[in-house]
Every structure is written in C-alpha cells, then in structure tokens.
Short mmCIF file of C-alpha atoms in Angstrom, two decimals:
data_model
loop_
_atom_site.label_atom_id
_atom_site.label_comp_id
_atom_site.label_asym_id
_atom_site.label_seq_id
_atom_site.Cartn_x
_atom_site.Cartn_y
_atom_site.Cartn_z
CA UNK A 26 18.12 -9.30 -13.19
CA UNK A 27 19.13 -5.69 -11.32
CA UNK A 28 17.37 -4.65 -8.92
CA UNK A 29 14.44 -1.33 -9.92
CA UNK A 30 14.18 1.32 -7.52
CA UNK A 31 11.28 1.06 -5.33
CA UNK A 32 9.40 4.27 -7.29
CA UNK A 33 9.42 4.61 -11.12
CA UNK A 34 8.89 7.96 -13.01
CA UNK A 35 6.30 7.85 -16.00
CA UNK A 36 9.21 8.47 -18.28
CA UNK A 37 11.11 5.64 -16.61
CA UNK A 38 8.47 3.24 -17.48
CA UNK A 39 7.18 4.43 -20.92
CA UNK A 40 10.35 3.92 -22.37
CA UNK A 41 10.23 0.18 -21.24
CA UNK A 42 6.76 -0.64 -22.36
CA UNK A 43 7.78 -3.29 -24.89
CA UNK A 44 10.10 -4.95 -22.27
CA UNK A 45 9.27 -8.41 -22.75
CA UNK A 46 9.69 -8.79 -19.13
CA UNK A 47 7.88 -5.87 -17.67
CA UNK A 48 4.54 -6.50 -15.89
CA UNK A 49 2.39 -3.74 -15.40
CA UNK A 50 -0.67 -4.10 -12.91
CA UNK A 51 -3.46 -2.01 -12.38
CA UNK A 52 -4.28 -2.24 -8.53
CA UNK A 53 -6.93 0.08 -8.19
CA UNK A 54 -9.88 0.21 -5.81
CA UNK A 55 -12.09 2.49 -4.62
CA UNK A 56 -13.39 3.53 -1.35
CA UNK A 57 -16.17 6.07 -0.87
CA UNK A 58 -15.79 7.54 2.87
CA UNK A 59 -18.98 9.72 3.47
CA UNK A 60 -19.35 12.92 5.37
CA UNK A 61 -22.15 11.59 7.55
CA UNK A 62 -19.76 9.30 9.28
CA UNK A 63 -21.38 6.09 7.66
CA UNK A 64 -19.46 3.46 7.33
CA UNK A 65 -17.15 3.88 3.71
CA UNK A 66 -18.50 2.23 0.36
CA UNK A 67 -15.53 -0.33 -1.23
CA UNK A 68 -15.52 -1.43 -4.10
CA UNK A 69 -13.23 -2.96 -7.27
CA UNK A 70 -11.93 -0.79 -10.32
CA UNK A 71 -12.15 -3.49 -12.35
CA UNK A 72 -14.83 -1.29 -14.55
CA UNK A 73 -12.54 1.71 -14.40
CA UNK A 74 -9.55 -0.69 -15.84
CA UNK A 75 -11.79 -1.74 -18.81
CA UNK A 76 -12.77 1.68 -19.65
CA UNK A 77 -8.60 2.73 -19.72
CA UNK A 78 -5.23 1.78 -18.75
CA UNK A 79 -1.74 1.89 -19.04
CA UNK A 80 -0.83 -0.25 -22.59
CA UNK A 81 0.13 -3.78 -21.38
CA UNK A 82 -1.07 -3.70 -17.97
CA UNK A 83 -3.57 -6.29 -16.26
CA UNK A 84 -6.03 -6.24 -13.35
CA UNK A 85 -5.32 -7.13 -9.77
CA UNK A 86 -8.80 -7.41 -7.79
CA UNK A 87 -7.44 -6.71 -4.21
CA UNK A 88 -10.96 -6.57 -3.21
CA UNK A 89 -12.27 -9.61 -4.61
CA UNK A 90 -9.60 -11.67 -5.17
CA UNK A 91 -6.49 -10.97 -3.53
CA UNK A 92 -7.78 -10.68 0.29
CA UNK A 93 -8.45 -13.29 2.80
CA UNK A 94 -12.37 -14.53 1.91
CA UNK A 95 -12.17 -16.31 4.83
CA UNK A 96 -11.64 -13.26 7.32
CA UNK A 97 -14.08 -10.94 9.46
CA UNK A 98 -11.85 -7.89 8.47
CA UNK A 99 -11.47 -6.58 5.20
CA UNK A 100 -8.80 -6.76 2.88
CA UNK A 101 -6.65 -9.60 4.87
CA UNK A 102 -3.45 -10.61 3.65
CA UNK A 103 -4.89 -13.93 1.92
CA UNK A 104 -3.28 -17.93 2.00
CA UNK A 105 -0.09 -17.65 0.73
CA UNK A 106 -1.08 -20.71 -1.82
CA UNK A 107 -4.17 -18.54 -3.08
CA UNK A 108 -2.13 -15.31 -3.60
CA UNK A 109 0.80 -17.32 -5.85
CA UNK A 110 -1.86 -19.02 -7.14
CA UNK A 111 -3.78 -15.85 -8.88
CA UNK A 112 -0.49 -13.92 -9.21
CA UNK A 113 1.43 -16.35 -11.82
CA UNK A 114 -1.85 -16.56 -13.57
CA UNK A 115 -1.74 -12.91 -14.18
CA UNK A 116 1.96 -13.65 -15.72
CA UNK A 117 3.94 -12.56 -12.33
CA UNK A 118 6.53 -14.86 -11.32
CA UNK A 119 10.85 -15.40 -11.21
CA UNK A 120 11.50 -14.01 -14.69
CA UNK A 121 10.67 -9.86 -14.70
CA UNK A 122 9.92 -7.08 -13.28
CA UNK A 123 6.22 -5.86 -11.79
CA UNK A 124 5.34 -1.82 -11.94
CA UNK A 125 2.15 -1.64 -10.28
CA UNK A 126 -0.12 1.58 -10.32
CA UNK A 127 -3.88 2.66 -9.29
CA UNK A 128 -6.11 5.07 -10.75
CA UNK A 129 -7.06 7.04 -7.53
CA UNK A 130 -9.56 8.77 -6.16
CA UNK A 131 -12.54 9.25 -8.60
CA UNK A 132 -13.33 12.61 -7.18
CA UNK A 133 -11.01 15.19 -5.62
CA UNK A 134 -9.35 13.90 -2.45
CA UNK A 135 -6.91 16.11 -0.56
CA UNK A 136 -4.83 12.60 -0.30
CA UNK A 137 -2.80 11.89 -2.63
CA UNK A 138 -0.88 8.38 -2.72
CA UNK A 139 -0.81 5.23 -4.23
CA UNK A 140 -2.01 3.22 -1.19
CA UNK A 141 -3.74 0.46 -3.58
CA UNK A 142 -0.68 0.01 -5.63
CA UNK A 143 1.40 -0.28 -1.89
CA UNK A 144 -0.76 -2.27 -0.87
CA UNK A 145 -0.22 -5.25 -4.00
CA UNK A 146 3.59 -4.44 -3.65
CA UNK A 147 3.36 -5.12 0.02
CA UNK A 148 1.96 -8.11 0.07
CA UNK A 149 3.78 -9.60 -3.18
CA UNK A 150 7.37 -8.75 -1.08
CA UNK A 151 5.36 -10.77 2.34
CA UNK A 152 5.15 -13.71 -0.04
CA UNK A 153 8.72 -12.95 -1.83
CA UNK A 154 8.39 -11.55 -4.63
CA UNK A 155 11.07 -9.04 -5.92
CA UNK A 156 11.51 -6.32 -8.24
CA UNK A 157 8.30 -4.60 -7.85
CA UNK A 158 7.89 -0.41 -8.33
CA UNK A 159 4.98 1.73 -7.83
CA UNK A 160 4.37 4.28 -10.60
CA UNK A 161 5.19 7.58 -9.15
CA UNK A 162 1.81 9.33 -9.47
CA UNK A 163 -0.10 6.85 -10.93
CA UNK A 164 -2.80 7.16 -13.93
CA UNK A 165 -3.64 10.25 -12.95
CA UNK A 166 -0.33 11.60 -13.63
CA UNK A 167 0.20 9.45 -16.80
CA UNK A 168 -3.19 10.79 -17.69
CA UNK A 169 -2.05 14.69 -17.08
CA UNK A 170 0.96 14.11 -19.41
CA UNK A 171 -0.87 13.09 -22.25
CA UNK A 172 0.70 9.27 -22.27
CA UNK A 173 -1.16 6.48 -24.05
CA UNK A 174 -3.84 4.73 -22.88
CA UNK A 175 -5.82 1.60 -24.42
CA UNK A 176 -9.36 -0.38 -23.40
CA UNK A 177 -7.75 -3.40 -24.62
CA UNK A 178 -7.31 -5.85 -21.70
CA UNK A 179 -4.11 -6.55 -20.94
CA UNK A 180 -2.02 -10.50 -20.57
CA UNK A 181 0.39 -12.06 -19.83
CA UNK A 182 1.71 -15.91 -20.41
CA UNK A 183 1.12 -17.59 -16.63
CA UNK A 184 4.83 -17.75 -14.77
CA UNK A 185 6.11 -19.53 -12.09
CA UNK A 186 7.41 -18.69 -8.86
CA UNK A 187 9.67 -20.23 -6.05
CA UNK A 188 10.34 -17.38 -3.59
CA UNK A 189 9.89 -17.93 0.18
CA UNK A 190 7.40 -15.80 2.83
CA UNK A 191 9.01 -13.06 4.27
CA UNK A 192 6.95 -13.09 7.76
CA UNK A 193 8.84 -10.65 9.28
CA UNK A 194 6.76 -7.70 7.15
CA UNK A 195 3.75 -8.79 9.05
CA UNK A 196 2.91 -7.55 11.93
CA UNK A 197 0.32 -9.43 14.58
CA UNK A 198 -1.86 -7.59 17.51
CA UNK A 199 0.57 -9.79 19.53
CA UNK A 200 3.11 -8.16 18.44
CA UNK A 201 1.59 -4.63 18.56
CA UNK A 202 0.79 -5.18 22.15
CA UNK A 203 4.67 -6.18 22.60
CA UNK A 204 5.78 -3.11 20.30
CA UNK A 205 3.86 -0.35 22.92
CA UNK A 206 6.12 -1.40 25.59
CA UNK A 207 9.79 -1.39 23.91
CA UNK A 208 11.42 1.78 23.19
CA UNK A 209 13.70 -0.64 20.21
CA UNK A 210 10.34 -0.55 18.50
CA UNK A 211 8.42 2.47 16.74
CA UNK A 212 4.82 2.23 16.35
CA UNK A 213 3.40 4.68 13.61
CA UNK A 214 0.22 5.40 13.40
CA UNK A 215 -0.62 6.06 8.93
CA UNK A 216 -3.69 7.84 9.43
CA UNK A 217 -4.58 11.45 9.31
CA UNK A 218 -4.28 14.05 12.68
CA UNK A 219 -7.50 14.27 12.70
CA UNK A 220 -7.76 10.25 13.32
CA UNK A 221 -5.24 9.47 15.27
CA UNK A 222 -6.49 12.62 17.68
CA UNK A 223 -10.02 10.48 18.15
CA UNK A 224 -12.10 12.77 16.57
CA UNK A 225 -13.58 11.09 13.94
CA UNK A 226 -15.78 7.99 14.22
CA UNK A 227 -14.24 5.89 11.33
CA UNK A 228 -13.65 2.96 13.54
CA UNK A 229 -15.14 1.22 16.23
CA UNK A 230 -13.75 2.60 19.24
CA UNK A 231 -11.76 6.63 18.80
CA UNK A 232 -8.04 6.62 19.42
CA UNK A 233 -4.79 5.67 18.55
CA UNK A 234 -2.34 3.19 19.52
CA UNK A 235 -0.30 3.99 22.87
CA UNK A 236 2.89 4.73 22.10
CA UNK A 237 2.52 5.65 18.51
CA UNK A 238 3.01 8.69 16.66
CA UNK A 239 1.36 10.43 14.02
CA UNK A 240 2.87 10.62 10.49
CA UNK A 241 -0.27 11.21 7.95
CA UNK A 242 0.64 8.86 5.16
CA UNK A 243 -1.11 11.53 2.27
CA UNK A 244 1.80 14.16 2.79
CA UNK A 245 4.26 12.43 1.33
CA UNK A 246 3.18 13.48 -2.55
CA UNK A 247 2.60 17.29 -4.15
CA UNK A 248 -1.00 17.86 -4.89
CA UNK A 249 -0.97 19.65 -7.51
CA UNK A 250 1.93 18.17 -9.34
CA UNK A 251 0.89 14.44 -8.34
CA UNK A 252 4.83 13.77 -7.41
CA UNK A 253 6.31 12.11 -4.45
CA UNK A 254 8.26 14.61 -2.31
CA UNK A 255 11.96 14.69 -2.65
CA UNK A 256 13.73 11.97 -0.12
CA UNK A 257 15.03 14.67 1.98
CA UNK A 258 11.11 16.43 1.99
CA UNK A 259 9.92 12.90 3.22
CA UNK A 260 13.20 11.92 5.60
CA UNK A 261 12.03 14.71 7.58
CA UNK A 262 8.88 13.75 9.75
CA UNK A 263 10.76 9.83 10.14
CA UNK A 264 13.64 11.65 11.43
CA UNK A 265 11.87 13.25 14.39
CA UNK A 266 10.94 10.53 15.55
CA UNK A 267 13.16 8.08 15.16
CA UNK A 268 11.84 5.96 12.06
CA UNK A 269 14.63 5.87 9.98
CA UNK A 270 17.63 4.67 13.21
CA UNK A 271 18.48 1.17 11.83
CA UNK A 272 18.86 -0.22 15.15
CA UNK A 273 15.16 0.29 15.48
CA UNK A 274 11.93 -1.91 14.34
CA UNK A 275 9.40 -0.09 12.30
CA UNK A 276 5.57 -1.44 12.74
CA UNK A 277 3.13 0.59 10.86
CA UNK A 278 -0.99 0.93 11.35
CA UNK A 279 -3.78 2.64 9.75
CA UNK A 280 -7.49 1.73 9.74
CA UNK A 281 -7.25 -1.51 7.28
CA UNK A 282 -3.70 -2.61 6.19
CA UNK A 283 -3.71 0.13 3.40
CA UNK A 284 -2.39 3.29 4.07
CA UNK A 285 -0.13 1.55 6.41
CA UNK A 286 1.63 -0.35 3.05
CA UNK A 287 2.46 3.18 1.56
CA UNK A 288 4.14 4.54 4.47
CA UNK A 289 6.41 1.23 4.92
CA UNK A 290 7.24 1.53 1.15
CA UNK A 291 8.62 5.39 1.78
CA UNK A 292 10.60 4.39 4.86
CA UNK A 293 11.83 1.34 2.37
CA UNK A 294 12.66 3.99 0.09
CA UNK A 295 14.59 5.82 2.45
CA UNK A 296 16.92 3.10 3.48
CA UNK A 297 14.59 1.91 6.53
CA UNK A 298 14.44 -2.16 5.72
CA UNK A 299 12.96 -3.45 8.97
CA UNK A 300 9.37 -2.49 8.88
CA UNK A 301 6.90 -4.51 9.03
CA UNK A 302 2.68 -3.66 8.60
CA UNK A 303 0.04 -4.47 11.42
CA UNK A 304 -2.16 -6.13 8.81
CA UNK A 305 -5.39 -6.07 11.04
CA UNK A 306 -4.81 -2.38 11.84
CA UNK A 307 -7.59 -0.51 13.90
CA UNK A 308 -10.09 -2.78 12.15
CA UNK A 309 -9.04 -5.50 14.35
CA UNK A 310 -7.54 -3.21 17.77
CA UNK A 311 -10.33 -1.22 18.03
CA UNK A 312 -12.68 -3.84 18.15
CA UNK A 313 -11.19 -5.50 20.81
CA UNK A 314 -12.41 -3.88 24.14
CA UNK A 315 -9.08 -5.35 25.96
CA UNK A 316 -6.56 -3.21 23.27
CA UNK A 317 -6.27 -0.06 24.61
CA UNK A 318 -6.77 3.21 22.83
CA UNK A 319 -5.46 7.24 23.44
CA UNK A 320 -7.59 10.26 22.43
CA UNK A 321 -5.72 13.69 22.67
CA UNK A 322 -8.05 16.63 24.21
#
C-alpha cells in the first residue's frame, strides 16, 4: 500500500469514504482548563461522537481506554499488548489506512490543533503502526463546509497486526535529563509563552525545562480558516532554532504527552524524522523536586 501524507484535506478524504480500506477514528476528548487556576476538568467525547461524526468513523477513548490505567499521570502511553489489543478490535491493523480526527474545543479556544487526533497517531506509530493522517482541521472544519455527518455508530471487521515498537519516539525523564546537557539534542518546550515563562500555575512547580525553547504548539493552524499553515509558515520558528538540522535529535514536552504529539507530527511533516515525545511531560518533571525548572522575569 503507498504511503498517505501525514495531513489529509477534507476533500482528500471525502472522496475516499467508501474505501474499503480506510479507517476513520474519532479521537476526541475534552479538557476544561478554568480561569481560577483549578486544576482542568477531562473528560471522553464519546457522547459528542454519538450525537455526530464523520460517516464510517469509530471511537477511540484515549481517556478511558487507550492510556496506562495503571499510572499516577494521566494519559500514559498504555502496555503495548493492551493498545493492539483495543486497536484491531476497532478494525485497525496491516491491511489500510487510519485518518484520525477530533472534534475540538466545545467552546471558543484561541488554540487551534488537533492535539487528540496527534496524540492516537503518535502512539499508534510508538507501537508501529503505519499509514495514519490527521484530518487537516478536523470536524469543525468538515462541519463549516457543509460535509455529511451521521449518528450512526461506526465498525469495522477486527484486523490483525504484526508491526514492531518503535521506542525510539519515546522519550524518558532519563533521557530528558541527558537531552539538557547535549547541544546534538533540542529540547522543545509545546506549551504556550505564557507557560513556559512560569507564569501560570497549571502544574506543580512554574517553569520550563533548561535548555528548551519555546515553540507554542497552537500557532501552527489559521483561526479563522481552521487550516494548517503552509510548510514554509510552520518551517519558520523550527528553523531558528535548529529543529529541523537532521544531524540533530528532536525531544518534545508539554504539560501531559498531548500537545507535545502535535508538534512532533509538524516537524514529521517537515522532513524532521528523529523526534521523539517526553511522554510524562511536566506532569511527571515538575513533580519531581530533584528536576530542575527555569522561570523568565
């Protein structure tokens, strides 16, 4: 089977709804971040999914199902046994192709990305899984063009699957600690300025990473038109820094192993192969007193 590109346009994939090997997954979930500085509200869009959805498509529950039950932090890269396990049951395996999409925010949100639907693609390529797209824009933007939607679930005949872990996407604390110290390897920090400055109590402890740098995973996209940027709009901020040099390692953060998954897919996109996601993110750094963090004045 050819290779898809990494992003697929709503045109792209409406003409190949009847694809008998297509697999489209709805990945959404929902997180609620209040303005008090509470702690953020998460929770599935399995209800959303039922309501509407893209004709064909099924229901990944990375909240419920597809994360490590077994884990302190939230939203853990699960046993690679479980995750095969409830993927071939939803029909994903060796024989097609997966588009996956999420339904984003349910209110307006000055972000706009498809962090849910990076996040599924992520971790199907950590377990080996190929030929997996995000839908440029998601349902919202299928919804703005007037494309069909159906309540009728989704499903798909259960598939096998022999591909082999790809460890070298994940990224430890281990490894983060090693990354601060050699210049080979760029640490990027996903979140927004505003976070990575340390002033905003979403985590335990305010700060970023040393040695990383700031590239705010929500610019990537138009807001009003929904769109990813053009490559050479998004080679731009990688550039400066150095993101996109293929003699370099890529490690990417955010606050939970989210955000992080989008902005290794766009530095995939751009050519950049040898990235790898700090799974544990600030969740797990900055509640460990001995993991440093910098705050900017």
């Amino acid at each position: 089977m050819e290779p898809i590109p990494l992003i697929v346009s709503t045109d792209w994939l409406e003409q190949r709804l009847g694809d008998p090997k297509l697999r489209i997954v709805d990945a959404t979930t929902f997180m609620d971040i209040p303005e008090n500085g509470e702690a953020p509200s998460v929770y599935s869009g399995k209800a959303s999914y039922k309501e509407e959805h893209i004709p064909g498509a099924v229901y990944a529950d990375l909240l419920h199902e597809l994360s490590d039950p077994e884990s302190q932090l939230p939203f853990m890269a699960p046993p690679r046994d479980h995750f095969i396990k409830k993927m071939t049951e939803l029909g994903i395996g060796d024989n097609n192709y997966t588009v996956i999409y999420d339904q984003g925010a349910l209110v307006e949100n000055p972000v706009v990305a498809a962090y849910w639907a990076s996040r599924l693609a992520w971790q199907m390529q950590y377990e080996g899984f190929e030929n997996i797209a995000i839908l440029d824009g998601g349902l919202p933007k299928w919804k703005a063009e007037a494309r069909s939607l159906t309540a009728i679930p989704g499903s798909y005949s259960p598939a096998s699957f022999t591909g082999l872990r790809r460890p070298e996407l994940l990224a430890t604390k281990e490894d983060v600690e090693k990354a601060t110290g050699d210049d080979n390897i760029i640490l990027i920090n996903s979140l927004s300025p505003e976070d990575y400055r340390g002033e905003t109590d979403s985590y335990p402890r305010k700060g970023h990473i040393p040695s990383s740098v700031n590239v705010f995973f929500g610019s990537h996209a138009d807001m009003e038109t929904k769109r990813m940027l053009t490559d050479a709009e998004l080679r731009e901020p990688f550039e400066k820094i150095g993101a996109l040099d293929p003699g370099k390692k890529v490690i990417t953060y955010c606050g939970g192993g989210i955000a992080a998954t989008w902005t290794s897919l766009i530095l995939n996109k751009l050519g950049q192969k040898n990235v790898a996601v700090y799974d544990g993110s600030l969740n797990e750094w900055a509640s460990d007193p001995s993991c440093l963090l910098v705050k900017e004045d």
